[in-house]
CSV table of C-alpha atoms in Angstrom, one decimal:
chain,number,residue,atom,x,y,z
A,1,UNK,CA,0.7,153.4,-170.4
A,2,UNK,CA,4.2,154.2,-169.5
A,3,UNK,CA,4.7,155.2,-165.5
A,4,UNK,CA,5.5,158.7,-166.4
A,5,UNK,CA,2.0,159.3,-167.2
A,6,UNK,CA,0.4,157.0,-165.1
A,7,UNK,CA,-2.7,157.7,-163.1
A,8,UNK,CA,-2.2,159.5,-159.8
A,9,UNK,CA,-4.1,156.7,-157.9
A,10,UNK,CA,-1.7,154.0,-159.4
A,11,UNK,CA,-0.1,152.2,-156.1
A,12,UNK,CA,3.9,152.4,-156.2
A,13,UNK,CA,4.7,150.4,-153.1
A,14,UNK,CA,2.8,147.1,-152.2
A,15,UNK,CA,4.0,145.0,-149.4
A,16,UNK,CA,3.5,141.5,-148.0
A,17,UNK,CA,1.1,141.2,-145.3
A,18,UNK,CA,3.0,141.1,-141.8
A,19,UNK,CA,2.3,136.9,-141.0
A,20,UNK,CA,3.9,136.5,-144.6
A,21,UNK,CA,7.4,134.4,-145.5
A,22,UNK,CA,9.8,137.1,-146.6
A,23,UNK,CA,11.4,135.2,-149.3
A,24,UNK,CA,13.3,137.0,-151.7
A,25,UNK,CA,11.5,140.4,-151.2
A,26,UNK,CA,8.8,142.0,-148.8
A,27,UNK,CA,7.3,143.4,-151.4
A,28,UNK,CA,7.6,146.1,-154.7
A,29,UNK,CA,8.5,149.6,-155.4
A,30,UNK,CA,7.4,151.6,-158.7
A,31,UNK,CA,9.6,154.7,-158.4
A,32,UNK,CA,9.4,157.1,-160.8
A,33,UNK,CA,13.0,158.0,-161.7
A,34,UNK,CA,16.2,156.8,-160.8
A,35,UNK,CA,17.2,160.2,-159.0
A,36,UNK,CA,17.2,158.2,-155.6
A,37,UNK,CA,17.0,161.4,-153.6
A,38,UNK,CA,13.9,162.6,-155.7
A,39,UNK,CA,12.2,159.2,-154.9
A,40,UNK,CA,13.1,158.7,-151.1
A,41,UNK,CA,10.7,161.1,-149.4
A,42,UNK,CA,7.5,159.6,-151.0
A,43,UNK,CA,9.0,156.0,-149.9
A,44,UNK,CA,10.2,157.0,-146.5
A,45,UNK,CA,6.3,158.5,-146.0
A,46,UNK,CA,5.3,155.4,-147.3
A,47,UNK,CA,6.7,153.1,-145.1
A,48,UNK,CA,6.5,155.1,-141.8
A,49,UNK,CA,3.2,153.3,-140.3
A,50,UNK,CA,4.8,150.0,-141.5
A,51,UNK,CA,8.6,150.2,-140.1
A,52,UNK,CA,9.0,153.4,-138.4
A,53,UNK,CA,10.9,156.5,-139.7
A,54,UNK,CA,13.3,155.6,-142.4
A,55,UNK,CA,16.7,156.3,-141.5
A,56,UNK,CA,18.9,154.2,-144.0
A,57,UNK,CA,18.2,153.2,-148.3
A,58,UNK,CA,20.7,150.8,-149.2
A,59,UNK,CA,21.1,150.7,-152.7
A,60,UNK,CA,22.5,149.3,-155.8
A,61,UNK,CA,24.9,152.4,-157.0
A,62,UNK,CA,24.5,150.5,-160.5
A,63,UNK,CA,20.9,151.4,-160.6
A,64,UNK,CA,20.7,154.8,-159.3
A,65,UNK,CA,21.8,158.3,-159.7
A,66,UNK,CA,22.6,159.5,-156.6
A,67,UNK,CA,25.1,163.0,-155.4
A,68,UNK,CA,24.4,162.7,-152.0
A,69,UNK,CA,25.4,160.0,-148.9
A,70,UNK,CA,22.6,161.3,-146.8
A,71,UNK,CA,19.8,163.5,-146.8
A,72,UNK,CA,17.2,165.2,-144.6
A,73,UNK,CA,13.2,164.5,-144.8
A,74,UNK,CA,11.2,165.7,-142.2
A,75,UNK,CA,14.1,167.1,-140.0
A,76,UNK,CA,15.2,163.4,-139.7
A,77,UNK,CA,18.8,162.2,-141.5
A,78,UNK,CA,18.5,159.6,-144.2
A,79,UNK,CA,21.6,157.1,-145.2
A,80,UNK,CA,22.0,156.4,-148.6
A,81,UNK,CA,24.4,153.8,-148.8
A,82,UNK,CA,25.5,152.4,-151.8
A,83,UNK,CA,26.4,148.8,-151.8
A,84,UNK,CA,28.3,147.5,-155.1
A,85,UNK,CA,27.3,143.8,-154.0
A,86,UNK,CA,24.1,144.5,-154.0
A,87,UNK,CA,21.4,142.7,-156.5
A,88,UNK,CA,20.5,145.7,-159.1
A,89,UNK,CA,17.2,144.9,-158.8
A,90,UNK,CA,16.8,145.4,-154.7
A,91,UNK,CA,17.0,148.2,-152.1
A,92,UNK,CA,17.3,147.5,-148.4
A,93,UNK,CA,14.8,150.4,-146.2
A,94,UNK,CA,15.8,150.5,-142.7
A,95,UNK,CA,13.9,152.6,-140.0
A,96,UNK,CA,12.7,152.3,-136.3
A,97,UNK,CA,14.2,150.1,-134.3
A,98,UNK,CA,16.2,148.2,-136.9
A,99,UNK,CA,12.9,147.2,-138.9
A,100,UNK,CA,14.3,146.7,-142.3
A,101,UNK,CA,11.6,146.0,-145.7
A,102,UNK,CA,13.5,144.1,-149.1
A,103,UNK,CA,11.8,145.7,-151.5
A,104,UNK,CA,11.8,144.8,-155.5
A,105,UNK,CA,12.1,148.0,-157.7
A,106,UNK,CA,10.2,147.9,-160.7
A,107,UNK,CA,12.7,150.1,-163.0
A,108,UNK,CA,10.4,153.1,-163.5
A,109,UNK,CA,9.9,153.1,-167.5
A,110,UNK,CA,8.1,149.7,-167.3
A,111,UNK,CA,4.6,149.7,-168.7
A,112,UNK,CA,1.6,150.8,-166.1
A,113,UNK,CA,-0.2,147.2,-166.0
A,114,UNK,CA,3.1,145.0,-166.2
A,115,UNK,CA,4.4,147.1,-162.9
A,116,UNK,CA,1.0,147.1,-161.1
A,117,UNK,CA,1.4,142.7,-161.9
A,118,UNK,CA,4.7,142.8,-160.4
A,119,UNK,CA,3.5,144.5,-156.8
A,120,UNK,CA,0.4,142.4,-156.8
A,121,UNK,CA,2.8,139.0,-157.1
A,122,UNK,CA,6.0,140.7,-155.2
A,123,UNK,CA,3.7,141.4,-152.0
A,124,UNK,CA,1.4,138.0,-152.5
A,125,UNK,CA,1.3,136.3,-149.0
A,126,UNK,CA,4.2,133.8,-149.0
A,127,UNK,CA,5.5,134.5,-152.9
A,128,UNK,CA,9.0,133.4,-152.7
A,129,UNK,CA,9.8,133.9,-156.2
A,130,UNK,CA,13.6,135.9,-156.7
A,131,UNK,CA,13.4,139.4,-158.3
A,132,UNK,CA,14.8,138.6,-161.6
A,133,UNK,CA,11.8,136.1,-161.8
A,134,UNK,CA,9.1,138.3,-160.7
A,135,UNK,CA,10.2,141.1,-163.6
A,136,UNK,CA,10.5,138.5,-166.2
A,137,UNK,CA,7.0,137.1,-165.5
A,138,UNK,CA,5.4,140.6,-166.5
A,139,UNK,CA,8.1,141.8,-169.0
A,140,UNK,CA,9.2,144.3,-166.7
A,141,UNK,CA,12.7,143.7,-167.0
A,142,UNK,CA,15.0,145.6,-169.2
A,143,UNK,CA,16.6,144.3,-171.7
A,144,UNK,CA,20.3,143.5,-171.2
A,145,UNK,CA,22.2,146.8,-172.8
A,146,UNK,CA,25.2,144.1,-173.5
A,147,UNK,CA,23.1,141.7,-175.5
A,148,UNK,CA,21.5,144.7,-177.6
A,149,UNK,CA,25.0,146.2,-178.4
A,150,UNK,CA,26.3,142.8,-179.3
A,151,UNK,CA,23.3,141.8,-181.5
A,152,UNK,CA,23.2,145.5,-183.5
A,153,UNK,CA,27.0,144.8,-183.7
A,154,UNK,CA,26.7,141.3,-185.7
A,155,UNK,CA,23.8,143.7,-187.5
A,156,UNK,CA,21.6,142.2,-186.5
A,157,UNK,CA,22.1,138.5,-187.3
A,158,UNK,CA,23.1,137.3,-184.2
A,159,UNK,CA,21.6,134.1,-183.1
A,160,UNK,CA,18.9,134.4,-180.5
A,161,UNK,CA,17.6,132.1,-178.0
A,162,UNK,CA,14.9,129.9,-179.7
A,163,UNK,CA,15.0,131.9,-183.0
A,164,UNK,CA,16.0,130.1,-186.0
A,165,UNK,CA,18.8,131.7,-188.4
């Protein structure tokens, strides 16, 4: 089931319980587009009781289409800050006082039970495992658009990891 037509119950944000490690990540986020101003309201709602009114997304610019530096939910201004450094696979949700959540995203094509596997293991008590490992584990990472171009280029019959020629 892809996540555009996933049920309306389906959790999008799962995150570790407070005593936890932080590890890598707090925890996963499913969003449902890459429109980062689209997806920031039902986040920032999200993760009101947990860190207080959002007031700043850092984000990956890589990974997101955004037109705007800040925004307004809830009468409240929103930072959008994108950070070139930043691991494609991670935004940084700052509200209250300085409470800031690391949160995976799940990129929002990925298949219904392979994203609900990686907020399960993402927000597991103590998981310490880095993003890249946590998609990989439930085939929720894309594959690279570099390696596709190259292999179409050499039509086809590039060599692959573990294939034979």
């Amino acid at each position: 089931m892809r996540a555009d037509s996933s049920s309306p119950d389906t959790e999008r944000l799962s995150i570790k319980p407070r005593n936890s490690e932080s590890g890598h990540v707090d925890g996963a986020w499913w969003p449902r587009s890459r429109d980062l101003t689209a997806e920031v309201p039902e986040l920032a709602t999200a993760l009101d009781g947990r860190i207080g009114p959002v007031w700043r997304v850092a984000y990956p610019p890589s990974g997101w289409a955004v037109t705007v530096r800040e925004m307004i939910y809830q009468g409240r201004l929103i930072k959008l800050e994108g950070i070139g450094s930043q691991n494609v696979h991670i935004v940084h949700v700052t509200g209250g006082s300085m409470h800031r959540v690391t949160l995976l995203v799940i990129p929002p094509g990925t298949d219904e039970l392979a994203a609900e596997g990686v907020l399960a293991a993402a927000s597991g008590q103590n998981n310490v495992t880095c993003p890249e490992m946590l998609l990989d584990e439930f085939g929720a990472r894309p594959t690279p658009e570099n390696a596709l171009a190259r292999w179409e280029s050499e039509g086809g019959r590039g060599e692959i990891a573990g294939a034979g020629g």
